[in-house]
Amino acid sequence: GKRLHKEIEYQQYWCNKHNGILEYELDDKTRVDCLTKKLAVEVDFANKWAECVGQSLYYGIKTNKQPACLLIMENGDKDLKYLKRLKYTAEQKKIKTFIIKPEQI
């Protein structure tokens, strides 16, 4: 389906709000979507929740910060199943979770 906003728009909005560094580059040329004082944040649309988990864990290890997932919820109730899966996994793996909706930006 058509996205309401680009991923980068959510990323920029959230990262600015949390005084983070946007697209923080690691030694292997991968980029953390947003690096804050305490968190390594990966930003993904809800249906890509599993990718968010994997990348945030990697970035957390590489930066020595807590991994975090910012899940973009553009499809209301349809996205809840993805949020549930993310939260279930995140609790086990000490990943912080945040959500953002199109009307917030």
Short mmCIF file of N, CA and C in Angstrom, two decimals:
data_model
loop_
_atom_site.label_atom_id
_atom_site.label_comp_id
_atom_site.label_asym_id
_atom_site.label_seq_id
_atom_site.Cartn_x
_atom_site.Cartn_y
_atom_site.Cartn_z
N GLY A 1 0.81 -1.22 0.00
CA GLY A 1 0.00 0.00 0.00
C GLY A 1 0.84 1.26 0.00
N LYS A 2 0.22 2.35 -0.29
CA LYS A 2 0.91 3.63 -0.35
C LYS A 2 1.21 4.14 1.07
N ARG A 3 2.44 4.58 1.24
CA ARG A 3 2.82 5.15 2.54
C ARG A 3 2.34 6.59 2.63
N LEU A 4 1.96 7.00 3.83
CA LEU A 4 1.48 8.36 4.05
C LEU A 4 2.65 9.34 4.14
N HIS A 5 3.72 8.88 4.76
CA HIS A 5 4.95 9.67 4.83
C HIS A 5 6.11 8.72 4.55
N LYS A 6 7.23 9.28 4.13
CA LYS A 6 8.44 8.48 3.96
C LYS A 6 9.02 8.14 5.34
N GLU A 7 9.71 7.02 5.40
CA GLU A 7 10.35 6.60 6.66
C GLU A 7 11.23 7.71 7.22
N ILE A 8 12.00 8.36 6.34
CA ILE A 8 12.93 9.40 6.78
C ILE A 8 12.20 10.55 7.49
N GLU A 9 10.97 10.83 7.11
CA GLU A 9 10.23 11.92 7.75
C GLU A 9 9.93 11.59 9.21
N TYR A 10 9.53 10.35 9.46
CA TYR A 10 9.29 9.91 10.84
C TYR A 10 10.60 9.94 11.63
N GLN A 11 11.62 9.43 10.97
CA GLN A 11 12.94 9.34 11.58
C GLN A 11 13.44 10.72 12.01
N GLN A 12 13.37 11.68 11.10
CA GLN A 12 13.84 13.04 11.39
C GLN A 12 13.02 13.67 12.52
N TYR A 13 11.71 13.53 12.44
CA TYR A 13 10.84 14.12 13.45
C TYR A 13 11.17 13.58 14.84
N TRP A 14 11.24 12.26 14.95
CA TRP A 14 11.47 11.62 16.25
C TRP A 14 12.86 11.93 16.77
N CYS A 15 13.83 11.85 15.89
CA CYS A 15 15.23 12.04 16.29
C CYS A 15 15.48 13.47 16.77
N ASN A 16 14.93 14.43 16.05
CA ASN A 16 15.06 15.83 16.48
C ASN A 16 14.43 16.05 17.85
N LYS A 17 13.26 15.44 18.04
CA LYS A 17 12.54 15.58 19.31
C LYS A 17 13.33 14.99 20.47
N HIS A 18 14.15 13.98 20.19
CA HIS A 18 14.90 13.31 21.26
C HIS A 18 16.39 13.66 21.23
N ASN A 19 16.71 14.78 20.57
CA ASN A 19 18.10 15.27 20.51
C ASN A 19 19.10 14.21 20.07
N GLY A 20 18.70 13.43 19.08
CA GLY A 20 19.58 12.37 18.61
C GLY A 20 20.40 12.78 17.40
N ILE A 21 21.32 11.90 17.03
CA ILE A 21 22.11 12.09 15.82
C ILE A 21 21.47 11.24 14.73
N LEU A 22 21.10 11.87 13.65
CA LEU A 22 20.44 11.21 12.53
C LEU A 22 21.47 10.47 11.69
N GLU A 23 21.15 9.23 11.29
CA GLU A 23 22.01 8.47 10.38
C GLU A 23 23.45 8.39 10.89
N TYR A 24 23.61 7.98 12.13
CA TYR A 24 24.94 7.86 12.73
C TYR A 24 25.70 6.70 12.08
N GLU A 25 26.85 7.00 11.48
CA GLU A 25 27.58 5.99 10.73
C GLU A 25 28.55 5.19 11.60
N LEU A 26 28.48 3.86 11.46
CA LEU A 26 29.37 2.97 12.20
C LEU A 26 30.60 2.62 11.37
N ASP A 27 31.55 1.93 12.00
CA ASP A 27 32.82 1.62 11.32
C ASP A 27 32.64 0.71 10.11
N ASP A 28 31.53 0.02 10.03
CA ASP A 28 31.30 -0.87 8.88
C ASP A 28 30.38 -0.22 7.84
N LYS A 29 30.22 1.08 7.97
CA LYS A 29 29.43 1.89 7.03
C LYS A 29 27.91 1.71 7.15
N THR A 30 27.46 0.91 8.12
CA THR A 30 26.01 0.84 8.36
C THR A 30 25.63 2.10 9.15
N ARG A 31 24.35 2.43 9.13
CA ARG A 31 23.91 3.66 9.79
C ARG A 31 22.79 3.39 10.78
N VAL A 32 22.97 3.92 11.97
CA VAL A 32 21.92 3.88 12.98
C VAL A 32 20.94 4.99 12.62
N ASP A 33 19.65 4.66 12.53
CA ASP A 33 18.66 5.67 12.14
C ASP A 33 18.71 6.89 13.06
N CYS A 34 18.82 6.63 14.37
CA CYS A 34 18.92 7.73 15.33
C CYS A 34 19.69 7.25 16.56
N LEU A 35 20.76 7.96 16.88
CA LEU A 35 21.54 7.62 18.06
C LEU A 35 21.34 8.70 19.11
N THR A 36 20.77 8.32 20.27
CA THR A 36 20.60 9.29 21.36
C THR A 36 21.63 8.97 22.44
N LYS A 37 21.58 9.72 23.53
CA LYS A 37 22.54 9.52 24.61
C LYS A 37 22.53 8.07 25.11
N LYS A 38 21.32 7.48 25.17
CA LYS A 38 21.20 6.13 25.73
C LYS A 38 20.78 5.07 24.74
N LEU A 39 20.22 5.47 23.58
CA LEU A 39 19.59 4.50 22.69
C LEU A 39 20.15 4.46 21.27
N ALA A 40 20.16 3.25 20.72
CA ALA A 40 20.43 3.06 19.29
C ALA A 40 19.09 2.67 18.66
N VAL A 41 18.51 3.61 17.90
CA VAL A 41 17.14 3.47 17.43
C VAL A 41 17.06 3.12 15.95
N GLU A 42 16.32 2.06 15.66
CA GLU A 42 16.01 1.68 14.29
C GLU A 42 14.55 2.06 14.03
N VAL A 43 14.29 2.64 12.86
CA VAL A 43 12.94 3.08 12.51
C VAL A 43 12.42 2.21 11.37
N ASP A 44 11.24 1.63 11.54
CA ASP A 44 10.67 0.80 10.49
C ASP A 44 9.15 0.86 10.50
N PHE A 45 8.57 0.62 9.32
CA PHE A 45 7.12 0.47 9.24
C PHE A 45 6.73 -0.81 9.97
N ALA A 46 5.51 -0.84 10.48
CA ALA A 46 5.05 -1.92 11.36
C ALA A 46 5.28 -3.32 10.79
N ASN A 47 5.02 -3.48 9.49
CA ASN A 47 5.16 -4.82 8.90
C ASN A 47 6.61 -5.29 8.83
N LYS A 48 7.55 -4.38 9.08
CA LYS A 48 8.97 -4.74 9.08
C LYS A 48 9.50 -4.83 10.51
N TRP A 49 8.61 -5.17 11.46
CA TRP A 49 8.98 -5.19 12.88
C TRP A 49 10.17 -6.12 13.15
N ALA A 50 10.24 -7.24 12.47
CA ALA A 50 11.31 -8.21 12.74
C ALA A 50 12.66 -7.66 12.31
N GLU A 51 12.67 -6.97 11.19
CA GLU A 51 13.88 -6.31 10.71
C GLU A 51 14.34 -5.27 11.73
N CYS A 52 13.38 -4.58 12.31
CA CYS A 52 13.66 -3.56 13.32
C CYS A 52 14.37 -4.19 14.52
N VAL A 53 13.88 -5.35 14.94
CA VAL A 53 14.49 -6.07 16.07
C VAL A 53 15.95 -6.39 15.77
N GLY A 54 16.18 -7.01 14.63
CA GLY A 54 17.53 -7.43 14.26
C GLY A 54 18.50 -6.27 14.16
N GLN A 55 18.08 -5.24 13.47
CA GLN A 55 18.97 -4.10 13.28
C GLN A 55 19.23 -3.35 14.57
N SER A 56 18.20 -3.18 15.39
CA SER A 56 18.41 -2.45 16.64
C SER A 56 19.35 -3.21 17.57
N LEU A 57 19.22 -4.53 17.60
CA LEU A 57 20.14 -5.34 18.43
C LEU A 57 21.58 -5.16 17.96
N TYR A 58 21.77 -5.21 16.67
CA TYR A 58 23.11 -5.03 16.10
C TYR A 58 23.68 -3.66 16.43
N TYR A 59 22.87 -2.62 16.22
CA TYR A 59 23.33 -1.26 16.49
C TYR A 59 23.60 -1.04 17.98
N GLY A 60 22.78 -1.67 18.81
CA GLY A 60 22.99 -1.55 20.25
C GLY A 60 24.33 -2.13 20.67
N ILE A 61 24.66 -3.29 20.11
CA ILE A 61 25.94 -3.93 20.41
C ILE A 61 27.09 -3.05 19.91
N LYS A 62 26.96 -2.57 18.68
CA LYS A 62 28.03 -1.78 18.05
C LYS A 62 28.28 -0.44 18.75
N THR A 63 27.23 0.14 19.33
CA THR A 63 27.37 1.47 19.93
C THR A 63 27.41 1.41 21.45
N ASN A 64 27.20 0.22 22.00
CA ASN A 64 27.16 0.06 23.45
C ASN A 64 26.01 0.85 24.08
N LYS A 65 24.90 0.91 23.36
CA LYS A 65 23.71 1.59 23.87
C LYS A 65 22.54 0.62 23.85
N GLN A 66 21.46 1.02 24.50
CA GLN A 66 20.29 0.15 24.52
C GLN A 66 19.62 0.16 23.14
N PRO A 67 19.34 -1.03 22.59
CA PRO A 67 18.64 -1.08 21.31
C PRO A 67 17.20 -0.58 21.47
N ALA A 68 16.69 0.07 20.43
CA ALA A 68 15.32 0.57 20.46
C ALA A 68 14.71 0.49 19.07
N CYS A 69 13.41 0.23 19.03
CA CYS A 69 12.65 0.19 17.78
C CYS A 69 11.58 1.26 17.81
N LEU A 70 11.58 2.08 16.78
CA LEU A 70 10.50 3.05 16.59
C LEU A 70 9.64 2.49 15.46
N LEU A 71 8.44 2.04 15.82
CA LEU A 71 7.55 1.41 14.85
C LEU A 71 6.58 2.43 14.29
N ILE A 72 6.54 2.51 12.97
CA ILE A 72 5.63 3.44 12.31
C ILE A 72 4.29 2.75 12.10
N MET A 73 3.25 3.30 12.72
CA MET A 73 1.91 2.71 12.67
C MET A 73 1.01 3.52 11.75
N GLU A 74 1.00 3.19 10.48
CA GLU A 74 0.19 3.95 9.53
C GLU A 74 -1.19 3.33 9.29
N ASN A 75 -1.36 2.07 9.68
CA ASN A 75 -2.60 1.37 9.34
C ASN A 75 -3.48 1.01 10.53
N GLY A 76 -3.44 1.84 11.56
CA GLY A 76 -4.30 1.65 12.72
C GLY A 76 -4.31 0.23 13.25
N ASP A 77 -5.51 -0.33 13.36
CA ASP A 77 -5.68 -1.67 13.94
C ASP A 77 -4.95 -2.76 13.17
N LYS A 78 -4.80 -2.56 11.87
CA LYS A 78 -4.11 -3.56 11.05
C LYS A 78 -2.67 -3.77 11.52
N ASP A 79 -2.08 -2.71 12.04
CA ASP A 79 -0.69 -2.77 12.47
C ASP A 79 -0.52 -3.30 13.89
N LEU A 80 -1.62 -3.47 14.61
CA LEU A 80 -1.52 -3.91 16.01
C LEU A 80 -0.88 -5.27 16.16
N LYS A 81 -1.14 -6.17 15.22
CA LYS A 81 -0.55 -7.51 15.32
C LYS A 81 0.97 -7.44 15.25
N TYR A 82 1.48 -6.49 14.47
CA TYR A 82 2.94 -6.33 14.36
C TYR A 82 3.49 -5.73 15.65
N LEU A 83 2.77 -4.76 16.20
CA LEU A 83 3.19 -4.15 17.45
C LEU A 83 3.23 -5.19 18.57
N LYS A 84 2.23 -6.07 18.61
CA LYS A 84 2.20 -7.15 19.61
C LYS A 84 3.42 -8.03 19.50
N ARG A 85 3.76 -8.41 18.27
CA ARG A 85 4.93 -9.27 18.06
C ARG A 85 6.20 -8.57 18.48
N LEU A 86 6.29 -7.29 18.13
CA LEU A 86 7.46 -6.51 18.50
C LEU A 86 7.59 -6.43 20.02
N LYS A 87 6.50 -6.08 20.69
CA LYS A 87 6.54 -5.92 22.14
C LYS A 87 6.90 -7.23 22.85
N TYR A 88 6.35 -8.33 22.36
CA TYR A 88 6.61 -9.64 22.93
C TYR A 88 8.10 -9.96 22.84
N THR A 89 8.67 -9.72 21.67
CA THR A 89 10.09 -9.99 21.44
C THR A 89 10.97 -9.00 22.21
N ALA A 90 10.58 -7.74 22.17
CA ALA A 90 11.37 -6.68 22.79
C ALA A 90 11.50 -6.87 24.30
N GLU A 91 10.43 -7.34 24.93
CA GLU A 91 10.47 -7.59 26.37
C GLU A 91 11.53 -8.63 26.71
N GLN A 92 11.61 -9.67 25.90
CA GLN A 92 12.57 -10.74 26.15
C GLN A 92 14.01 -10.26 25.93
N LYS A 93 14.19 -9.35 24.98
CA LYS A 93 15.53 -8.97 24.55
C LYS A 93 15.96 -7.58 25.00
N LYS A 94 15.20 -6.98 25.91
CA LYS A 94 15.56 -5.66 26.46
C LYS A 94 15.69 -4.59 25.38
N ILE A 95 14.76 -4.60 24.44
CA ILE A 95 14.71 -3.57 23.40
C ILE A 95 13.60 -2.59 23.79
N LYS A 96 13.92 -1.31 23.79
CA LYS A 96 12.89 -0.30 24.05
C LYS A 96 12.03 -0.14 22.82
N THR A 97 10.72 0.05 23.01
CA THR A 97 9.86 0.25 21.84
C THR A 97 9.13 1.59 21.92
N PHE A 98 9.00 2.20 20.77
CA PHE A 98 8.26 3.46 20.62
C PHE A 98 7.38 3.30 19.39
N ILE A 99 6.27 4.03 19.38
CA ILE A 99 5.48 4.05 18.15
C ILE A 99 5.26 5.49 17.71
N ILE A 100 5.06 5.63 16.42
CA ILE A 100 4.77 6.95 15.86
C ILE A 100 3.68 6.78 14.81
N LYS A 101 2.77 7.75 14.78
CA LYS A 101 1.65 7.70 13.84
C LYS A 101 1.72 8.90 12.91
N PRO A 102 1.15 8.77 11.71
CA PRO A 102 1.25 9.85 10.72
C PRO A 102 0.73 11.20 11.23
N GLU A 103 -0.31 11.15 12.05
CA GLU A 103 -0.88 12.42 12.52
C GLU A 103 0.02 13.15 13.51
N GLN A 104 1.08 12.48 13.97
CA GLN A 104 2.00 13.13 14.92
C GLN A 104 3.00 14.03 14.25
N ILE A 105 3.21 13.82 12.94
CA ILE A 105 4.29 14.62 12.31
C ILE A 105 3.74 15.65 11.33
#
